[in-house]
Short mmCIF file of C-alpha atoms in Angstrom, two decimals:
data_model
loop_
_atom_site.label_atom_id
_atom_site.label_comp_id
_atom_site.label_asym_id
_atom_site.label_seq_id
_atom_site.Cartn_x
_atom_site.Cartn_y
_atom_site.Cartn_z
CA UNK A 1 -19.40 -50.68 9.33
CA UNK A 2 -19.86 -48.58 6.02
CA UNK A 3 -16.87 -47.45 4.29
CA UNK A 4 -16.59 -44.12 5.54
CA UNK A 5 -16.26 -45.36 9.07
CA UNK A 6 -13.55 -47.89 7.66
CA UNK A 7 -11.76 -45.05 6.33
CA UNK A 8 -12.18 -43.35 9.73
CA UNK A 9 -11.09 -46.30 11.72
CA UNK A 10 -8.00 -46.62 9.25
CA UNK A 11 -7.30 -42.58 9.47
CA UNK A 12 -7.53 -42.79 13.36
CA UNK A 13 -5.57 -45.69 14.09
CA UNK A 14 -2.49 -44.33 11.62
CA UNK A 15 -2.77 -40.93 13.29
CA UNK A 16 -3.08 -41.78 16.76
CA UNK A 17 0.75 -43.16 16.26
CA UNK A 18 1.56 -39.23 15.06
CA UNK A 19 3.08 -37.83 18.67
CA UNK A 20 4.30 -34.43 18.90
CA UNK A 21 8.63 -34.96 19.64
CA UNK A 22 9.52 -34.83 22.59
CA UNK A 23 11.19 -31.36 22.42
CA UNK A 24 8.37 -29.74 21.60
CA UNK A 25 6.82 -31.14 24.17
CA UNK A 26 9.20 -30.29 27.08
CA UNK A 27 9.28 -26.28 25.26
CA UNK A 28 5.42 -26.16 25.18
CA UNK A 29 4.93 -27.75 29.02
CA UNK A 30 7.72 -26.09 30.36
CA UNK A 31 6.45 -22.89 28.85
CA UNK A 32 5.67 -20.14 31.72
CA UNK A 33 3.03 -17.39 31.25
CA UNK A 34 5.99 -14.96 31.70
CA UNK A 35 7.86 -16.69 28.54
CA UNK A 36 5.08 -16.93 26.64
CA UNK A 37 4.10 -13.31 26.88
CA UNK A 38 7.60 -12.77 26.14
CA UNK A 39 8.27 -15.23 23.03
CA UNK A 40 4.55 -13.70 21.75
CA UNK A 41 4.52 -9.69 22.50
CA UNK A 42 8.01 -9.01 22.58
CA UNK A 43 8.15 -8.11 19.30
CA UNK A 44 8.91 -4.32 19.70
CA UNK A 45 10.03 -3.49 16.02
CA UNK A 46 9.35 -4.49 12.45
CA UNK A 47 12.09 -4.08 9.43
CA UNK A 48 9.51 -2.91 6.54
CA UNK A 49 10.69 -3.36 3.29
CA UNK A 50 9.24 -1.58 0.52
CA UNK A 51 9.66 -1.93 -3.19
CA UNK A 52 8.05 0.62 -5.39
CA UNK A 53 9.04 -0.70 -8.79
CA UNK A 54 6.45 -0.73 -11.35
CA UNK A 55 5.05 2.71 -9.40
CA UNK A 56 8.20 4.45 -11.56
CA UNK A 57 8.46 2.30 -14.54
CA UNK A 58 4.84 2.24 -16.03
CA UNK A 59 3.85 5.90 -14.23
CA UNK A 60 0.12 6.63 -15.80
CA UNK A 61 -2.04 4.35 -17.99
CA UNK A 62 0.71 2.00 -18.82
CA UNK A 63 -0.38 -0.20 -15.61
CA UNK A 64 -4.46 0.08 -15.80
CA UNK A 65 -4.37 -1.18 -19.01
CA UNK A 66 -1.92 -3.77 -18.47
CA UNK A 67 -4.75 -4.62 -15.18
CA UNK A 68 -7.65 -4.28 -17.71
CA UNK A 69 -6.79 -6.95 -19.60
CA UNK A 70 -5.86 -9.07 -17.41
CA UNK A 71 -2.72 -9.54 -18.08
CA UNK A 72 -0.69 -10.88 -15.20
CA UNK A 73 3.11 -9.05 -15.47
CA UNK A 74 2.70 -8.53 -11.81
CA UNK A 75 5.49 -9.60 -10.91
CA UNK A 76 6.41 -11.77 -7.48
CA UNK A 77 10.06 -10.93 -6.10
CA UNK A 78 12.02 -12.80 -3.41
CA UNK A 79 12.54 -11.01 -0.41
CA UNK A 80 15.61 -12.89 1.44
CA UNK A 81 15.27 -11.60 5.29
CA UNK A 82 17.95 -12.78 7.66
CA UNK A 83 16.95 -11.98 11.69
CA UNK A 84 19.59 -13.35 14.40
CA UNK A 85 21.25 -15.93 11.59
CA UNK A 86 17.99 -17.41 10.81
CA UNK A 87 17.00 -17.15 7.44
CA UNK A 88 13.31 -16.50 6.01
CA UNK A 89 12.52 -15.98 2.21
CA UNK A 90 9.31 -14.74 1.53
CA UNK A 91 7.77 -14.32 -2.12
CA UNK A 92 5.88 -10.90 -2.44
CA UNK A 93 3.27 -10.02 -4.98
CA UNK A 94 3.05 -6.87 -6.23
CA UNK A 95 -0.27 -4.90 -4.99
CA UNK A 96 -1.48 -2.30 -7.69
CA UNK A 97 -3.24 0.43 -6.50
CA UNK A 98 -6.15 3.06 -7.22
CA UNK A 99 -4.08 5.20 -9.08
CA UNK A 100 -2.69 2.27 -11.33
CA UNK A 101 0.96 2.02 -9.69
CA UNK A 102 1.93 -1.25 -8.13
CA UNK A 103 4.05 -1.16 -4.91
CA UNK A 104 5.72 -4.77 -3.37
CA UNK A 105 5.62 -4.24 0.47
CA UNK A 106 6.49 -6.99 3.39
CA UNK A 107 7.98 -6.64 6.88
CA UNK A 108 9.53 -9.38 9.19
CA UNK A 109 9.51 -9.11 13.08
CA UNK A 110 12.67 -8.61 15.06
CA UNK A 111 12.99 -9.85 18.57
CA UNK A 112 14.41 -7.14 20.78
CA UNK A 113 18.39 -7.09 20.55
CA UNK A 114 18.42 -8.82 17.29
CA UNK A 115 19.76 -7.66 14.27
CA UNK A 116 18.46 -8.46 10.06
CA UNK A 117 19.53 -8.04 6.98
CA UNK A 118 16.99 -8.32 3.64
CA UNK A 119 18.26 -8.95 -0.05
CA UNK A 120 15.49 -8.68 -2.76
CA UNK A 121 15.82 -10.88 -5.92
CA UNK A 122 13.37 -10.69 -8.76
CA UNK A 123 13.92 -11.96 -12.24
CA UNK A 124 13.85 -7.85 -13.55
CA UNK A 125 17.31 -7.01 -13.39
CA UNK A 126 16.02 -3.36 -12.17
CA UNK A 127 13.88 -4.43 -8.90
CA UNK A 128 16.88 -4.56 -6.63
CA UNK A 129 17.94 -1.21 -8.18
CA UNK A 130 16.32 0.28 -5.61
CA UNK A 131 13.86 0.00 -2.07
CA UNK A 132 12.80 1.30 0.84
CA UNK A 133 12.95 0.21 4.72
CA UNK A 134 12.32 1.06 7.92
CA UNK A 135 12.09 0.04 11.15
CA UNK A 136 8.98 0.32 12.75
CA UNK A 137 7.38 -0.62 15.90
CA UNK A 138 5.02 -3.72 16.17
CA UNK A 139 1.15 -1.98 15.66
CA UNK A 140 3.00 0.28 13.25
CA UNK A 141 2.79 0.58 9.43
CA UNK A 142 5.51 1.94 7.22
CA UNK A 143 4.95 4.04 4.62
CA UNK A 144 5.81 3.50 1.37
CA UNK A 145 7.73 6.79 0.24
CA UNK A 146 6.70 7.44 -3.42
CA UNK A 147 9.30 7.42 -6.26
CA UNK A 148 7.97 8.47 -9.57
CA UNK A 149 7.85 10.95 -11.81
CA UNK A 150 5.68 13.79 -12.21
CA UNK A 151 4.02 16.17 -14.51
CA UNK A 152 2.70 19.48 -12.54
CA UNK A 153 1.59 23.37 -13.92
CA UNK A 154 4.48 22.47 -17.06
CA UNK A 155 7.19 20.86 -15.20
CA UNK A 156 8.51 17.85 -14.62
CA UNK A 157 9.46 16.56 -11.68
CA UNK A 158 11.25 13.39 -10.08
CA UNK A 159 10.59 12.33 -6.26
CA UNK A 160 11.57 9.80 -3.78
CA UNK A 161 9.93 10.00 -0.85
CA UNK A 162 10.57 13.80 0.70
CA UNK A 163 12.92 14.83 -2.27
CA UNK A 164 11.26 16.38 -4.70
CA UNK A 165 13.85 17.39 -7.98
CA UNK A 166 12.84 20.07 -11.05
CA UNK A 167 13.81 17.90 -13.56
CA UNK A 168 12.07 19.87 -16.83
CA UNK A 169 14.51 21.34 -18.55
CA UNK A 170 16.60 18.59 -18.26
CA UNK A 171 14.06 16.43 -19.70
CA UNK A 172 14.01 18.20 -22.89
CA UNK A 173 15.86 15.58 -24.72
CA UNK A 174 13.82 13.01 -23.24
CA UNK A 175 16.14 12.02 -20.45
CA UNK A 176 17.49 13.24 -17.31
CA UNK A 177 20.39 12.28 -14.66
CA UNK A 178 21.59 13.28 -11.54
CA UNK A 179 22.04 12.74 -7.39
CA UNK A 180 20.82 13.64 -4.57
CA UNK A 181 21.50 12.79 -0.75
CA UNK A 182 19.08 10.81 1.90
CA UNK A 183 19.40 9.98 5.11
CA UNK A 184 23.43 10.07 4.50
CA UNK A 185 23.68 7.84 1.36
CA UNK A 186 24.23 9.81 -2.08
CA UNK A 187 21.97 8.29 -4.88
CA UNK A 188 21.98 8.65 -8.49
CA UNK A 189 18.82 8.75 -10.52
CA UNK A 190 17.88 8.59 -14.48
CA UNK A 191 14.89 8.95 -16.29
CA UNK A 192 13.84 8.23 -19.63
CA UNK A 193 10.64 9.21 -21.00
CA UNK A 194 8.78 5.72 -22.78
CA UNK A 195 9.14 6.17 -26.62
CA UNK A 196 5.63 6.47 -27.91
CA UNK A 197 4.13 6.36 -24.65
CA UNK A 198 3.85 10.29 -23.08
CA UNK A 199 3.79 10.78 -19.71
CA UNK A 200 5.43 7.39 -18.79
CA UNK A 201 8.68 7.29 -17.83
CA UNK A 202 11.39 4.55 -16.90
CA UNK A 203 13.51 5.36 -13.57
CA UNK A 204 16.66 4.11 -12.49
CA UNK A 205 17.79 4.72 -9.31
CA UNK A 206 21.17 3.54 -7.43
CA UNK A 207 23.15 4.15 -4.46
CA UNK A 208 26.68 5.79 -5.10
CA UNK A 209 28.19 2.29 -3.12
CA UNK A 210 26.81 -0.17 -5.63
CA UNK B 1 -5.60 -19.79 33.61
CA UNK B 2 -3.36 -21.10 36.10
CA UNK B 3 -0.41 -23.25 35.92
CA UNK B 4 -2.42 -26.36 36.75
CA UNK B 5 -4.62 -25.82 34.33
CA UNK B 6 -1.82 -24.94 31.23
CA UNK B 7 -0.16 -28.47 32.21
CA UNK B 8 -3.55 -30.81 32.34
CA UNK B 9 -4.63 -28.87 28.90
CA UNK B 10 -1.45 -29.72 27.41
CA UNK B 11 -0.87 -33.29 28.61
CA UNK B 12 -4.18 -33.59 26.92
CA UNK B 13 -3.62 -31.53 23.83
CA UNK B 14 -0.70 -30.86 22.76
CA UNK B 15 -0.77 -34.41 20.40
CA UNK B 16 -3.91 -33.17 19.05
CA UNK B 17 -2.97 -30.01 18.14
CA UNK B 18 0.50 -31.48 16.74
CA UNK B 19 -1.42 -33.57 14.51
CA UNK B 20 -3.52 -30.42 13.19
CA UNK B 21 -0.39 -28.09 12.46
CA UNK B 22 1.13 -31.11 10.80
CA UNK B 23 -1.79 -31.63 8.51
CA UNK B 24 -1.60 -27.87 7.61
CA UNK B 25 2.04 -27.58 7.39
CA UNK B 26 4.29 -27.63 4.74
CA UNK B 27 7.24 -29.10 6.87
CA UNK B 28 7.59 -30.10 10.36
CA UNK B 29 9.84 -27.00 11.40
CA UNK B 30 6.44 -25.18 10.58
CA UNK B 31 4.29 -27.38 12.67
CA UNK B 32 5.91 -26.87 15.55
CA UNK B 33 5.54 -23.44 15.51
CA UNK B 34 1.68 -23.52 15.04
CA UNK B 35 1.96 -25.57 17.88
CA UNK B 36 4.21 -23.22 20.25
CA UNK B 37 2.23 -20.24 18.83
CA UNK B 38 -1.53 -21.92 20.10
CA UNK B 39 -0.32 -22.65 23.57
CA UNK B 40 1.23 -19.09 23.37
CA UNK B 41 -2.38 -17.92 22.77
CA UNK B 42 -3.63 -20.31 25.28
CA UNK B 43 -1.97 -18.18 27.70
CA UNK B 44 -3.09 -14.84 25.98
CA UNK B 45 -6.43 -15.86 26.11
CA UNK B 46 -8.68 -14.70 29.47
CA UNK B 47 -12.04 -15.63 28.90
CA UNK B 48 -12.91 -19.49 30.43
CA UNK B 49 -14.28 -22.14 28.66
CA UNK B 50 -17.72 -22.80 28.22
CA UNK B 51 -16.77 -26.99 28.61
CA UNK B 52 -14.31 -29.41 27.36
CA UNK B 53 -15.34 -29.19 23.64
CA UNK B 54 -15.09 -25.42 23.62
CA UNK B 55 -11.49 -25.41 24.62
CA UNK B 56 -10.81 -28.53 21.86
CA UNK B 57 -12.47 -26.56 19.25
CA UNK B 58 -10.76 -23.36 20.16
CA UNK B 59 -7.63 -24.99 20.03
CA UNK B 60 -8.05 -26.32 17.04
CA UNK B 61 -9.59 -23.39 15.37
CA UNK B 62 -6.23 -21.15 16.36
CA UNK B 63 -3.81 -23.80 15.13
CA UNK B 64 -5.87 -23.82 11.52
CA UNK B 65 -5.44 -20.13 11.48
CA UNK B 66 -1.53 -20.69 12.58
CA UNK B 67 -1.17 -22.38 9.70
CA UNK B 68 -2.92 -20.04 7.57
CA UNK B 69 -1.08 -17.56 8.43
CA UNK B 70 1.87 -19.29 7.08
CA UNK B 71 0.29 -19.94 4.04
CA UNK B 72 -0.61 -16.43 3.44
CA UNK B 73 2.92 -14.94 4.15
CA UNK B 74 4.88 -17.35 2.19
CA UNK B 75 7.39 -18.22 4.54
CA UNK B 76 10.03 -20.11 3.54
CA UNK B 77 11.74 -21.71 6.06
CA UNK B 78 15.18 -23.23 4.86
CA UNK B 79 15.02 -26.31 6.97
CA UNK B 80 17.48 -29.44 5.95
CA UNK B 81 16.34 -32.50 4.71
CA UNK B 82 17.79 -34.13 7.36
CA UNK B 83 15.85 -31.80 9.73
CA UNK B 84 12.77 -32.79 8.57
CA UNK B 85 13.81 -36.95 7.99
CA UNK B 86 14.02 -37.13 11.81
CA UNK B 87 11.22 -35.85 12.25
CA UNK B 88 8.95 -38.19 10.18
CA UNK B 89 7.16 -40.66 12.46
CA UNK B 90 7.51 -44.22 12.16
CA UNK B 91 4.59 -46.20 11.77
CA UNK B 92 3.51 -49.75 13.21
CA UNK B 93 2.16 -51.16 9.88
CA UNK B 94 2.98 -50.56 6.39
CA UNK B 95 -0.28 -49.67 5.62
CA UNK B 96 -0.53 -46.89 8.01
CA UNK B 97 2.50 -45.40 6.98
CA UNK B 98 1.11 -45.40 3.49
CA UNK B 99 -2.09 -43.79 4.44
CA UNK B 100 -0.02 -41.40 5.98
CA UNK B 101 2.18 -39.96 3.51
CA UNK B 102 -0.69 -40.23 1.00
CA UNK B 103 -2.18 -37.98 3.14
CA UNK B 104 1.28 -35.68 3.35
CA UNK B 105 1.04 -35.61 -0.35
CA UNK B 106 -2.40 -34.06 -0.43
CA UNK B 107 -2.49 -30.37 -1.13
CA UNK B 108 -2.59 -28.68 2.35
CA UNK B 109 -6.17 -27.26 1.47
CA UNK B 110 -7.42 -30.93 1.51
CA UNK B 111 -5.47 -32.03 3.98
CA UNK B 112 -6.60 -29.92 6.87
CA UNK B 113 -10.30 -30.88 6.35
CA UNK B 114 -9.25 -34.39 5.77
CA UNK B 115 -7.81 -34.43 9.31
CA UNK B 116 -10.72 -32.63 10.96
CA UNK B 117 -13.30 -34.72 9.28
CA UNK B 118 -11.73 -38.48 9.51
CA UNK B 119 -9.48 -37.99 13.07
CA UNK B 120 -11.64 -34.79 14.69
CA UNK B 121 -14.58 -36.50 13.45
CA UNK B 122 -16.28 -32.84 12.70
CA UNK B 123 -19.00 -32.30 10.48
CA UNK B 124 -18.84 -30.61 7.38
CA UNK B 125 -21.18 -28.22 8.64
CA UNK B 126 -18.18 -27.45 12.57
CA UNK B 127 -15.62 -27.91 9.56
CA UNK B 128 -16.98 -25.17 7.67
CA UNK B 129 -17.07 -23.23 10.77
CA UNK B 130 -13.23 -23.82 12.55
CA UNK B 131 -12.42 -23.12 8.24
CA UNK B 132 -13.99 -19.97 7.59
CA UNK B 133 -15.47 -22.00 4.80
CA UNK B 134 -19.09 -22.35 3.06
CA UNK B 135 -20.12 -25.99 3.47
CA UNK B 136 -19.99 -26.43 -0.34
CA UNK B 137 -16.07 -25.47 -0.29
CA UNK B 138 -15.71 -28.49 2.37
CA UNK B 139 -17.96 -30.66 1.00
CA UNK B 140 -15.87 -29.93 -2.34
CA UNK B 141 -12.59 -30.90 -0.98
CA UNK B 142 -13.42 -33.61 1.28
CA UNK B 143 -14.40 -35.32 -2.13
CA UNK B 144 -11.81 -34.39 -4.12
CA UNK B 145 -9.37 -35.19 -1.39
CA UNK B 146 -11.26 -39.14 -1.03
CA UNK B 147 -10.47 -39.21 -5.37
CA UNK B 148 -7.08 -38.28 -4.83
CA UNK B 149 -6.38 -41.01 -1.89
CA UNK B 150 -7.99 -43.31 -3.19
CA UNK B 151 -5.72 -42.92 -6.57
CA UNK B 152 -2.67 -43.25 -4.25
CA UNK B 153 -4.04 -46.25 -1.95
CA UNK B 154 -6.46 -48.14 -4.03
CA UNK B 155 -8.12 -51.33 -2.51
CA UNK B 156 -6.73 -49.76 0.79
CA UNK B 157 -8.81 -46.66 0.97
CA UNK B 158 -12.71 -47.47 0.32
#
């Protein structure tokens, strides 16, 4: 026998002692068609979780060029999901797209009845500041409202998602503040425009609770 | 398929395809839901088999892509370390145990083809196939993965 059939023999005789336990093996034999399409397709909703960080911080050429040279400050965050008591962390990269802003995005499937929670954690103290979620059902995608800051005909403008705020004259010492209301929760916003960097600007936003 | 069938495919199986999610697990909480998850599909699926070797392949080609799937959404499970102690297998000789966990410490890229080409007995060529692979990228790690083993086991591994 050459080697590689020793190694063979020696691979199959260790791995032929590797049984699947025997409560998997009851769960998978005992496993009905009905249960299985139930355990597979159930799924009937998604919770969507959407970070749009860098998207608000690095708004316009900051971001290409920070692609460009291949510089990797694409950050990963930490999304903590927690479905029924069962707990799931899953790292997210962030995704940069055609127009240069980079949006984190995951989603975790909820059985029917169940409820879950997410936390994000990310070593940039203003990641968690603020996200987006929804619940979606299985097939669906979420959309990623956009949160940024924009420059249009002269003005200046801040949005998140549907609200759109006229934020120009406020912006004439280089910063601006203020709230506004979604889907019942009152946020507060603040944005700086980048010294030395026009047309970026850094965002903060924050619910009133935190 | 028919509930007949599901049970004889199983009986048959479901070691088989144990031993696959293992090798392209992280933990054993994982493999068992590569496993649960291909039998799920075995059900799904409505098309027959062309013979015995199809439905092995098949099988085996799901469970790789099980475990992909993992891989490529970062799932962290937090499983115990007591959770996953009971679950280690116990081995008749030393020196299978010891090929054994040299094998766990592998990197799960070499593992997988490691499994299929030494215990499936696959060639590169079906390996490159189940993988969604070029031949080079198996050929590649099936070498690397002989280096690394035979670091850990020496004399033992030829």
């Amino acid at each position: 026998m050459n080697q590689d059939g020793k190694n063979r023999a020696y691979f199959q005789e260790t791995f032929q002692e590797v049984h699947a336990p025997e409560a998997l093996a009851g769960k998978v034999r005992n496993m009905t068609k009905t249960e299985a399409k139930k355990l597979g397709l159930s799924v009937v909703k998604k919770l969507a979780v959407a970070a749009a960080i860098a998207a608000v911080l690095f708004a316009g050429s900051n971001v290409v060029a920070y692609a460009t040279t291949g510089s990797t400050w694409l950050e990963t965050v930490v999304v903590h999901f927690n479905v029924n008591g069962a707990t799931y962390d899953m790292e997210v990269e962030g995704e940069q797209l055609p127009d240069g802003t980079v949006q984190y995005s995951t989603s975790v499937e909820v059985p029917d009845g169940a409820t879950a929670t997410f936390a994000i954690d990310s070593d940039s103290e203003w990641v968690t500041e603020y996200y987006h979620y929804a619940w979606v059902t299985d097939g669906d995608e979420a959309e990623v409202p956009r949160t940024e800051v924009v420059e249009e005909n002269g003005k200046v403008y801040f949005i998140n998602g549907d609200v759109k705020i006229d934020i120009t004259e406020d912006m004439a010492d280089g910063q601006a503040a203020g709230t506004y209301e979604e889907n019942g929760m009152v946020y507060q916003y603040e944005v700086k425009e980048e010294p030395g960097a026009p047309g970026c600007y850094e965002l903060h936003i924050t619910s009133e609770e935190e | 398929m028919d509930t007949q069938q599901y049970e004889r495919i199983t009986t048959e199986y479901l070691d088989c395809i144990y031993r696959v999610a293992v090798s392209g697990c992280k933990n054993y909480a994982d493999a068992e839901d590569v496993v649960q998850n291909t039998f799920i599909k075995l059900w799904e699926r409505d098309e027959e088999f062309e013979d015995e070797e199809h439905l092995r392949k098949w099988l085996i080609r799901v469970a790789v892509n099980e475990c992909n799937s993992l891989w490529r959404s970062a799932w962290k499970r937090r499983t115990t370390y007591l959770e996953e102690m009971t679950k280690e297998p116990v081995f008749s000789t030393p020196e299978r145990s010891n090929l054994y966990f040299a094998v766990r410490e592998l990197p799960q890229k070499y593992r997988q083809i490691v499994h299929l080409y030494y215990f499936e007995e696959y060639s590169v060529k079906e390996i490159a196939d189940i993988m969604r692979l070029s031949e080079t990228a198996v050929q590649t790690r099936l070498q690397r993965a002989r280096q690394k083993l035979k670091e850990i086991l020496k004399e033992a591994w030829q």
